[in-house]
Coordinates of C-alpha atoms and ligand atoms in Angstrom, one line a residue:
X1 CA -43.4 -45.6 -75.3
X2 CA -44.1 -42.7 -77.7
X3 CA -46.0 -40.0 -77.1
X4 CA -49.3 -40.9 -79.0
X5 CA -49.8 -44.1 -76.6
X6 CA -49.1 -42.0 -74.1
X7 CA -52.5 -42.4 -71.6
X8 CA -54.6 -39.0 -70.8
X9 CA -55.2 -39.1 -66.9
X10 CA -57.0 -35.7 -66.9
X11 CA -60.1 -37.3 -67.3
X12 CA -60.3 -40.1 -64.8
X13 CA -61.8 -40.3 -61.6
X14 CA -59.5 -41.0 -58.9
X15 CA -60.8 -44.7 -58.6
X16 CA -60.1 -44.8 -62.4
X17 CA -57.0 -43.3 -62.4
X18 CA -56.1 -45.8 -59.1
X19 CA -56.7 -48.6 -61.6
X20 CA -54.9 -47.7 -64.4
X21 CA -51.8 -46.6 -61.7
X22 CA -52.1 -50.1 -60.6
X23 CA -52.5 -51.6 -64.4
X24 CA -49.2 -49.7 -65.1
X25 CA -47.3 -51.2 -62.1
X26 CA -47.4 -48.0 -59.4
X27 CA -48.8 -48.3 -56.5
X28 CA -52.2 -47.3 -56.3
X29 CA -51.7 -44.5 -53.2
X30 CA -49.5 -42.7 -55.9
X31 CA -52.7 -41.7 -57.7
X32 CA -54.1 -39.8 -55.0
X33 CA -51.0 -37.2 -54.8
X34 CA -50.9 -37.3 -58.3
X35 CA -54.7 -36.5 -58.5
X36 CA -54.4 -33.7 -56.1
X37 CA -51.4 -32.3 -58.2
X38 CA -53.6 -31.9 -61.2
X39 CA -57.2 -31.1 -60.1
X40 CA -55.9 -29.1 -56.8
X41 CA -52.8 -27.3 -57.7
X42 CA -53.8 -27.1 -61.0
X43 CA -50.0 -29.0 -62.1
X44 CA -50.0 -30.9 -65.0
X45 CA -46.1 -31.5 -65.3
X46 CA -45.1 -34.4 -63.7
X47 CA -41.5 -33.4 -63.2
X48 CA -43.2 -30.4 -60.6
X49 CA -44.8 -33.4 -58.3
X50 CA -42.3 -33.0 -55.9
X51 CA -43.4 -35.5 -53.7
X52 CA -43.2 -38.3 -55.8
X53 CA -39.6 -39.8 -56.8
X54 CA -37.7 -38.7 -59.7
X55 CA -37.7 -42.4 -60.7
X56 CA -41.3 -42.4 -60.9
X57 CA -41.9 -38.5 -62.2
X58 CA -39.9 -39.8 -64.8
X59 CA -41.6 -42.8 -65.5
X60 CA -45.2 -41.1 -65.3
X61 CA -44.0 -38.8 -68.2
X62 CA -43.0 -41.2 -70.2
X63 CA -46.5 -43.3 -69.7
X64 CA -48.8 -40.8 -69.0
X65 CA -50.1 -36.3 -70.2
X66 CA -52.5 -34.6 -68.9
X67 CA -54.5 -33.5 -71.6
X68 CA -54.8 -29.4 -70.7
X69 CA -56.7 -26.3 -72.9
X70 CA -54.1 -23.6 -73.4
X71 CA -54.6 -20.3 -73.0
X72 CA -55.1 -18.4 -76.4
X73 CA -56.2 -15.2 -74.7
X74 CA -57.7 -13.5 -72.1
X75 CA -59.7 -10.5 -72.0
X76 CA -61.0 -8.4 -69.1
X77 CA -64.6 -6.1 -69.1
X78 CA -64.0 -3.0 -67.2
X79 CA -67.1 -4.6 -65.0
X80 CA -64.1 -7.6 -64.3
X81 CA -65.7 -10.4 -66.5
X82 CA -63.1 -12.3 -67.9
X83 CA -63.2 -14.5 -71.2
X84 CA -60.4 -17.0 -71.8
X85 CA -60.2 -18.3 -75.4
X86 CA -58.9 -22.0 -74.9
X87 CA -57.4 -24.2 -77.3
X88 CA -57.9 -28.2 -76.8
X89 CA -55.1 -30.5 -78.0
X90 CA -57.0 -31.2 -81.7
X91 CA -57.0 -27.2 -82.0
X92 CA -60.8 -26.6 -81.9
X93 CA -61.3 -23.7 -79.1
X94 CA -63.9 -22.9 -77.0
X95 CA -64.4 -19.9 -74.7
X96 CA -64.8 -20.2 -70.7
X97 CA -65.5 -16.8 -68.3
X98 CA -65.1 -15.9 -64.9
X99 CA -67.8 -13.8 -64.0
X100 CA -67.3 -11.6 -60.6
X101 CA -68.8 -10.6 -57.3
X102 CA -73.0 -11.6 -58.3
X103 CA -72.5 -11.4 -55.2
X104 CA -70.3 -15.1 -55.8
X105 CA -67.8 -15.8 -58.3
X106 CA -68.8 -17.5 -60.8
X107 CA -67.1 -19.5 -63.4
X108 CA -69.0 -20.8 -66.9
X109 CA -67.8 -23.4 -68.8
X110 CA -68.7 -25.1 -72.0
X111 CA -69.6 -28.5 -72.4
X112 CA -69.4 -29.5 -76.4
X113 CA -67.4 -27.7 -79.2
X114 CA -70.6 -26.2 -81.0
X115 CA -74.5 -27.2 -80.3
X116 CA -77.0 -29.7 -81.6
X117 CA -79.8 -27.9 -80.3
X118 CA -80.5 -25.0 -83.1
X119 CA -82.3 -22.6 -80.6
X120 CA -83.7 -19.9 -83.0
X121 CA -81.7 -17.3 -80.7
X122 CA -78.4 -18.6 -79.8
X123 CA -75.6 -18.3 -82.3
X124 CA -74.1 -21.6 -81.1
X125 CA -77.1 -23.2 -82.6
X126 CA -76.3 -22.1 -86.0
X127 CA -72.8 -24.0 -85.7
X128 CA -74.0 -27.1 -85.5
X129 CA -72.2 -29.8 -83.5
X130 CA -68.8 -30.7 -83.6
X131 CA -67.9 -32.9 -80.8
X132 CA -68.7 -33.1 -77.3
X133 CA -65.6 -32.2 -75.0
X134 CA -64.2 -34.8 -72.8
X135 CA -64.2 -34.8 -69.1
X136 CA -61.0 -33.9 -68.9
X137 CA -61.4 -30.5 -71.5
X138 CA -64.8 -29.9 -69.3
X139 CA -63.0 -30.5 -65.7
X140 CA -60.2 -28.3 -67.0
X141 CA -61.6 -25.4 -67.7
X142 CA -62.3 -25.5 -64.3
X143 CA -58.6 -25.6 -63.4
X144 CA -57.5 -23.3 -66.1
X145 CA -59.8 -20.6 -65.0
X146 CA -58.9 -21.3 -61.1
X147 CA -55.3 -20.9 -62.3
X148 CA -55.1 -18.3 -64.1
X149 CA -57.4 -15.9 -61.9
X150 CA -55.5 -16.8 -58.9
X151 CA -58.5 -18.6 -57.6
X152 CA -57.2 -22.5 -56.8
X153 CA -58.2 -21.7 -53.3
X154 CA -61.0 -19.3 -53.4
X155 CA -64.8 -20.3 -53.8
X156 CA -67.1 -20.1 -56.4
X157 CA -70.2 -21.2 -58.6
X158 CA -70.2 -23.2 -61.5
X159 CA -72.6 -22.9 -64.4
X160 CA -72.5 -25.1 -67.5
X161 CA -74.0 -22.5 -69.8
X162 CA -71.4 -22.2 -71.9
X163 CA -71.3 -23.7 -75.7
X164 CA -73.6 -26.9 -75.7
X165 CA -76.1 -29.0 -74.3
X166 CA -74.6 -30.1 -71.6
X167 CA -77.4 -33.3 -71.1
X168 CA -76.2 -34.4 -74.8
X169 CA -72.8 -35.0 -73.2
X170 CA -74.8 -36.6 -69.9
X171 CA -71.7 -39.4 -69.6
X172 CA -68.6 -36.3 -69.5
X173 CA -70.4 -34.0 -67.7
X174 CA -71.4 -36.3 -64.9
X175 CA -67.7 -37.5 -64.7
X176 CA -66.5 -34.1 -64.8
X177 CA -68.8 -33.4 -62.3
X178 CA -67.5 -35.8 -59.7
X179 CA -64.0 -35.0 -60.3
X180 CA -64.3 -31.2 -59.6
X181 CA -66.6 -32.5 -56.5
X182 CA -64.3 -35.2 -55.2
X183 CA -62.7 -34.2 -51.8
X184 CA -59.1 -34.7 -52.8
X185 CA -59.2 -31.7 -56.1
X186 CA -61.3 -28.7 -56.0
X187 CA -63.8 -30.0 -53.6
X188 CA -66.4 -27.9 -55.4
X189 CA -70.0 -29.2 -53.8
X190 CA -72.7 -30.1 -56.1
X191 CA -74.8 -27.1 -54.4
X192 CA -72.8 -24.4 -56.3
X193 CA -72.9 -26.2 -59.7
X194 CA -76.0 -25.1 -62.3
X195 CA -76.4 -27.4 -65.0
X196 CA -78.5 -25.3 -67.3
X197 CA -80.6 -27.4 -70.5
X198 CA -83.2 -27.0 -72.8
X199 CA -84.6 -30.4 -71.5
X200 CA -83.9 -34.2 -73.3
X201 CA -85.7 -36.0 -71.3
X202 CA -84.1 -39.0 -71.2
X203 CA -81.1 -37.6 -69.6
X204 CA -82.8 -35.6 -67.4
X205 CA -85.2 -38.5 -65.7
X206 CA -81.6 -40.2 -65.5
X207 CA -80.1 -37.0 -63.8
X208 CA -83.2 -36.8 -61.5
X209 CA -81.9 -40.5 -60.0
X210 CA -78.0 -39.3 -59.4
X211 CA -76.6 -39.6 -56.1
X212 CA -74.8 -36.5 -56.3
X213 CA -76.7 -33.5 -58.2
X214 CA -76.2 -30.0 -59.7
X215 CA -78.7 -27.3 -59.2
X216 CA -81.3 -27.7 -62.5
X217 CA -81.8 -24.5 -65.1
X218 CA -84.1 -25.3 -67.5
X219 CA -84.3 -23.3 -70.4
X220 CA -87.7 -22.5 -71.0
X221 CA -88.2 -19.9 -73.3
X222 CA -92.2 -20.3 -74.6
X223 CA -95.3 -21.1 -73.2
X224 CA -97.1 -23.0 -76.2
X225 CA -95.7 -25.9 -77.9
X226 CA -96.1 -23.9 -81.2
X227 CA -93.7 -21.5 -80.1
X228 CA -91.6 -23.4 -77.9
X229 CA -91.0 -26.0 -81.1
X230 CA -90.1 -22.5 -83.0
X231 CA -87.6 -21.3 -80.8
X232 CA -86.0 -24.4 -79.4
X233 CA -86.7 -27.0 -81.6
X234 CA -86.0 -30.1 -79.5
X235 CA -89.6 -29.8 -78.6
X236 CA -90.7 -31.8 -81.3
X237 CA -89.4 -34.7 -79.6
X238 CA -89.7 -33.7 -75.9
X239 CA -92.6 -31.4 -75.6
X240 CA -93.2 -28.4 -73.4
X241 CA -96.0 -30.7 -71.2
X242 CA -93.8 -33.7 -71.2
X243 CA -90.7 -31.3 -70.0
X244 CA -92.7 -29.6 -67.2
X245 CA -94.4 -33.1 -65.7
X246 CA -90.5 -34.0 -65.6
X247 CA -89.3 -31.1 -63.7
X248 CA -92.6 -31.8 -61.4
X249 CA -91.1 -35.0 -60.4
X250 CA -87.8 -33.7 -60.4
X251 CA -86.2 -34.1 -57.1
X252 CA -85.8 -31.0 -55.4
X253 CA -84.4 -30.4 -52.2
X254 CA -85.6 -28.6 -49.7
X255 CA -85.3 -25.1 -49.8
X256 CA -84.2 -25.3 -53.4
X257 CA -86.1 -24.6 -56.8
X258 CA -85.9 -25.3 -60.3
X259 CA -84.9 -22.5 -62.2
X260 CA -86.9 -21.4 -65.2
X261 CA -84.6 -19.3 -67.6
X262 CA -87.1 -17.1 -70.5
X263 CA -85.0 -15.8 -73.2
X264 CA -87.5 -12.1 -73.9
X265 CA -87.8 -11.5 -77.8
X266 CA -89.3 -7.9 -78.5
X267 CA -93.0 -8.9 -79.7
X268 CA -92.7 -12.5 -79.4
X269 CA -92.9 -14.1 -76.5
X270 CA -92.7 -11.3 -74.0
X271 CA -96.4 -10.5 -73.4
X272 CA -99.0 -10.1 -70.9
X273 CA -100.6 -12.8 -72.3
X274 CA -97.3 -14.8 -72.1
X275 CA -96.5 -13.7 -68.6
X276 CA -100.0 -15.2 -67.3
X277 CA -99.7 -18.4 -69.6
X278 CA -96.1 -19.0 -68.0
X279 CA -97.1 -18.2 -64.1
X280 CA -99.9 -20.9 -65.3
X281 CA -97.6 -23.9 -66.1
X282 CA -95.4 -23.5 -63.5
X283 CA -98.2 -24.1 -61.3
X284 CA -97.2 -26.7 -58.5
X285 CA -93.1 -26.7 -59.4
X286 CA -90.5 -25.5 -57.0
X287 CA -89.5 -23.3 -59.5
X288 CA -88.0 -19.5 -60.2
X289 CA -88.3 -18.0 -63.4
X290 CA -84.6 -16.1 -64.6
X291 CA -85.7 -13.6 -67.4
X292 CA -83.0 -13.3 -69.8
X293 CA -83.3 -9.5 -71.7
X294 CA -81.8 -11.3 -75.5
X295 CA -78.6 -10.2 -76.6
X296 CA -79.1 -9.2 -80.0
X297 CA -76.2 -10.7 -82.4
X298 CA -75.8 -10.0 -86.0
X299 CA -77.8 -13.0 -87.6
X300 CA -80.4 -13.4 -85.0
X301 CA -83.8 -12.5 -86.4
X302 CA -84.9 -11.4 -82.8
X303 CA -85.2 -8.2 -80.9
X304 CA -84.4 -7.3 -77.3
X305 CA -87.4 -5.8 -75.5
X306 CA -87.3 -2.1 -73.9
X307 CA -86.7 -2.4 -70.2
X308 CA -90.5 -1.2 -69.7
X309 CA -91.7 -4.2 -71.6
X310 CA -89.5 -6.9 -69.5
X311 CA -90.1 -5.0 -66.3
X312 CA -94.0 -5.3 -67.1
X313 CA -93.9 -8.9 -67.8
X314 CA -91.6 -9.5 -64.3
X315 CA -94.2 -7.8 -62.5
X316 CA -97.5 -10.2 -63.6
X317 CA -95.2 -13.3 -62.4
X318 CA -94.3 -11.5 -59.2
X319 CA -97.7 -10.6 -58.6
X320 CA -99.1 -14.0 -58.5
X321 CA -96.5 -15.1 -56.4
X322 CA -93.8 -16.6 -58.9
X323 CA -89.8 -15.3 -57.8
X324 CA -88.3 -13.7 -61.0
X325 CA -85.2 -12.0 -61.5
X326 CA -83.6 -10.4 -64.5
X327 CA -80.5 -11.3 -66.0
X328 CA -78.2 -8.4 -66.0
X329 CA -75.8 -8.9 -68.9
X330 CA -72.5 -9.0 -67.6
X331 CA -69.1 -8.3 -69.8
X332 CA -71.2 -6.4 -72.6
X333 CA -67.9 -4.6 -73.9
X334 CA -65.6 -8.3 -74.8
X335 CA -68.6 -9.9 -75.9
X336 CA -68.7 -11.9 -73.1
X337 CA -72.5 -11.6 -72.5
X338 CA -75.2 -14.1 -73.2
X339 CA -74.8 -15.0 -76.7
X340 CA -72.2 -12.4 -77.4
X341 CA -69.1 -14.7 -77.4
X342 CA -67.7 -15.8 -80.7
X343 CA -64.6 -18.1 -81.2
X344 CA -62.4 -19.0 -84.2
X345 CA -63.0 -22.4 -84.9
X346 CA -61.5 -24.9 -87.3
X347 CA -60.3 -22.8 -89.9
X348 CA -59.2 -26.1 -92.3
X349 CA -62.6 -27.3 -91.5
X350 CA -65.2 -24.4 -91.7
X351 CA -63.5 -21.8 -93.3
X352 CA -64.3 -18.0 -91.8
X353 CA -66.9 -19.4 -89.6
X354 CA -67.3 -18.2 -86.4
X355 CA -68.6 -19.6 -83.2
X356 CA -70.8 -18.0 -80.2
X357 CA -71.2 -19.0 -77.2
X358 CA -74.0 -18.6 -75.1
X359 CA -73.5 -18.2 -71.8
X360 CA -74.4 -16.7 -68.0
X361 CA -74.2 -13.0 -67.7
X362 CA -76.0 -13.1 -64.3
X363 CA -75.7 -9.6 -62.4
Ligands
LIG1 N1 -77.5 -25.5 -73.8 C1 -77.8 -25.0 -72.5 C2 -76.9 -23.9 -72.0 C3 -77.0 -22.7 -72.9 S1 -76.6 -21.1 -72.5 C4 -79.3 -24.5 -72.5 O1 -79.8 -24.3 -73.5 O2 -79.8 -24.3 -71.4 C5 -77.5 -20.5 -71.2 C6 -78.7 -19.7 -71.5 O3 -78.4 -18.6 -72.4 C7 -79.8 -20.5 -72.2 O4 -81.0 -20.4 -71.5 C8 -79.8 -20.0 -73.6 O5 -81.1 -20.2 -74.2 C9 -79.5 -18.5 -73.3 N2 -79.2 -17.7 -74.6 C10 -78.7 -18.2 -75.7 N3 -78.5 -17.2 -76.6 C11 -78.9 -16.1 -76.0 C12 -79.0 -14.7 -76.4 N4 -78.6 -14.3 -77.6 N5 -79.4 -13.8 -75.4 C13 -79.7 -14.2 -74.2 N6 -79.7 -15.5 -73.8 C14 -79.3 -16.4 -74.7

């Protein structure tokens, strides 16, 4: 076989991959230690998998890859974020971080290379989509990250606020999902996973039916439907009511809530008035709201509040009763911070652009 037929297993589930070891003539039992090589010990050369025969390694190699991001570079904040620039195998990169001790470890990864979404705010949105990542490019950053920090043993959170919408890639998400969760690889329970979207409804009344579930972060952002189709423009289609009635249904367990994340622009939507209008809609819904102080980027026609003005506007929602927390922007100094991280993307294809990611900077 040559290398192009060669089949990616990163991606599969292990009753997938069981099949296609099967389809190819092994034995399906081989898939499991060949399942917990890659998604437990993070090994992705077959010729390591010392308990499988030489014949077979061999074989494997010849028939199978395991499609991995590389590591382009890494850098480290002096408060111990760390970004890792990733390459996939067509060359487009995206960015992944480890963020430390809030008080968990925390790990956020990126679902799609650029963003439909267009969120006035997020750099990302200016990009544009490219392509959604596979299962196998989302599970791995997983791996990567655990890798490289050391951390294949260790436990810790998972946030999909990274580049994209992850509920635009609902299929690859959900698989990667189930891989990271599945007993035999990381065995990372649903409970520390935070899928964080701006809210297409479709995918989320499907999510709300899944037998295995992440936490739900819904990115809020407005309190009208005039400003809320300003700053994240998807609300044209799916409206701010419509969005809220879903998370009202939404499936919560016990002793868990929704959480509501408000990106705070300087004079736009961080009011009293706003305050009181959001502490209104999110009557009735297990919810929290996460305030999210904007990182200001070159390009963003948005302001970050003073502290006084987001401390004023936490204080209305914690007086009547709604939990709020500020975002604490983590890895300020690498650009690692909500909206601060910027990749090189495909030079041949968009010359000089560059890419930022969005992402968790919880503190
Ligand atoms: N597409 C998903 C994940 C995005 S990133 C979503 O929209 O939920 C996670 C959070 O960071 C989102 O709430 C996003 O709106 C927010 N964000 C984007 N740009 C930001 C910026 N410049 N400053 C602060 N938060 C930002």
């Amino acid at each position: 076989m040559t290398d192009t037929a060669r089949l990616d297993i990163g991606g599969l589930e292990l009753r997938a991959l069981e099949d296609a070891f099967s389809k190819l003539g092994h034995p399906r039992f081989h898939a499991r230690q060949v399942f917990q090589w890659i998604h437990k010990r993070g090994v992705t050369d077959f010729a390591q998998m010392s308990d499988l025969s030489r014949d077979l390694r061999g074989t494997l190699a010849e028939q199978c890859e395991i499609l991995t991001p590389q590591v382009v570079r890494v850098e480290r904040s002096i408060d111990g974020t760390t970004k890792l620039l990733l390459k996939l195998a067509d060359g487009k990169q995206i960015e992944s971080v480890f963020i430390p001790d809030t008080p968990s470890q925390t790990f956020c990864i990126s679902s799609q290379v650029g963003c439909a979404m267009k969120c006035g705010f997020c750099l990302t949105g200016k990009m544009g989509i490219d392509r959604n990542l596979t299962a196998g490019e989302i599970a791995g950053q997983v791996r990567v990250l655990a890798r490289e920090l050391n951390m294949l043993d260790a436990r810790f959170n998972i946030v999909l606020m990274g580049m994209g919408e992850p509920l635009h890639n609902y299929e690859n998400v959900m698989q990667a999902l189930r891989i990271l969760a599945d007993e035999h690889g990381l065995a990372v329970n649903p409970r520390r996973v935070t899928l964080s979207t701006v809210g297409v409804l479709p995918a989320l009344e499907r999510l709300a039916t899944e037998p295995v579930m992440p936490n739900l972060a819904i990115s809020l952002h407005a309190t009208t439907e005039d400003q809320r189709d300003m700053l994240v423009p998807i609300n044209r289609k799916y409206g701010l009511k419509e969005l809220l009635d879903a998370c009202r249904r939404f499936p919560v367990k016990r002793r868990e809530r929704i959480t509501f994340e408000y990106v705070m622009l300087n004079e736009v939507n961080d009011t009293p008035e706003d305050a009181r209008r959001l502490v209104r809609l999110l009557h009735g819904i297990r919810g929290k709201v996460n305030l999210l102080p904007l990182n200001e980027a070159a390009g963003i026609p948005y302001e970050r509040p003073s502290d006084d003005r987001v401390n004023r506007f936490a204080k209305i929602l914690a007086d009547h009763g709604v939990t709020v927390s500020v975002r604490k922007s983590r890895g300020r100094d690498i650009r690692a911070a909500c909206g601060q991280l910027i990749t090189e993307t495909n030079r041949s294809r968009l010359p000089g652009r560059r890419l930022a990611l969005a992402m968790e900077g919880r503190g």
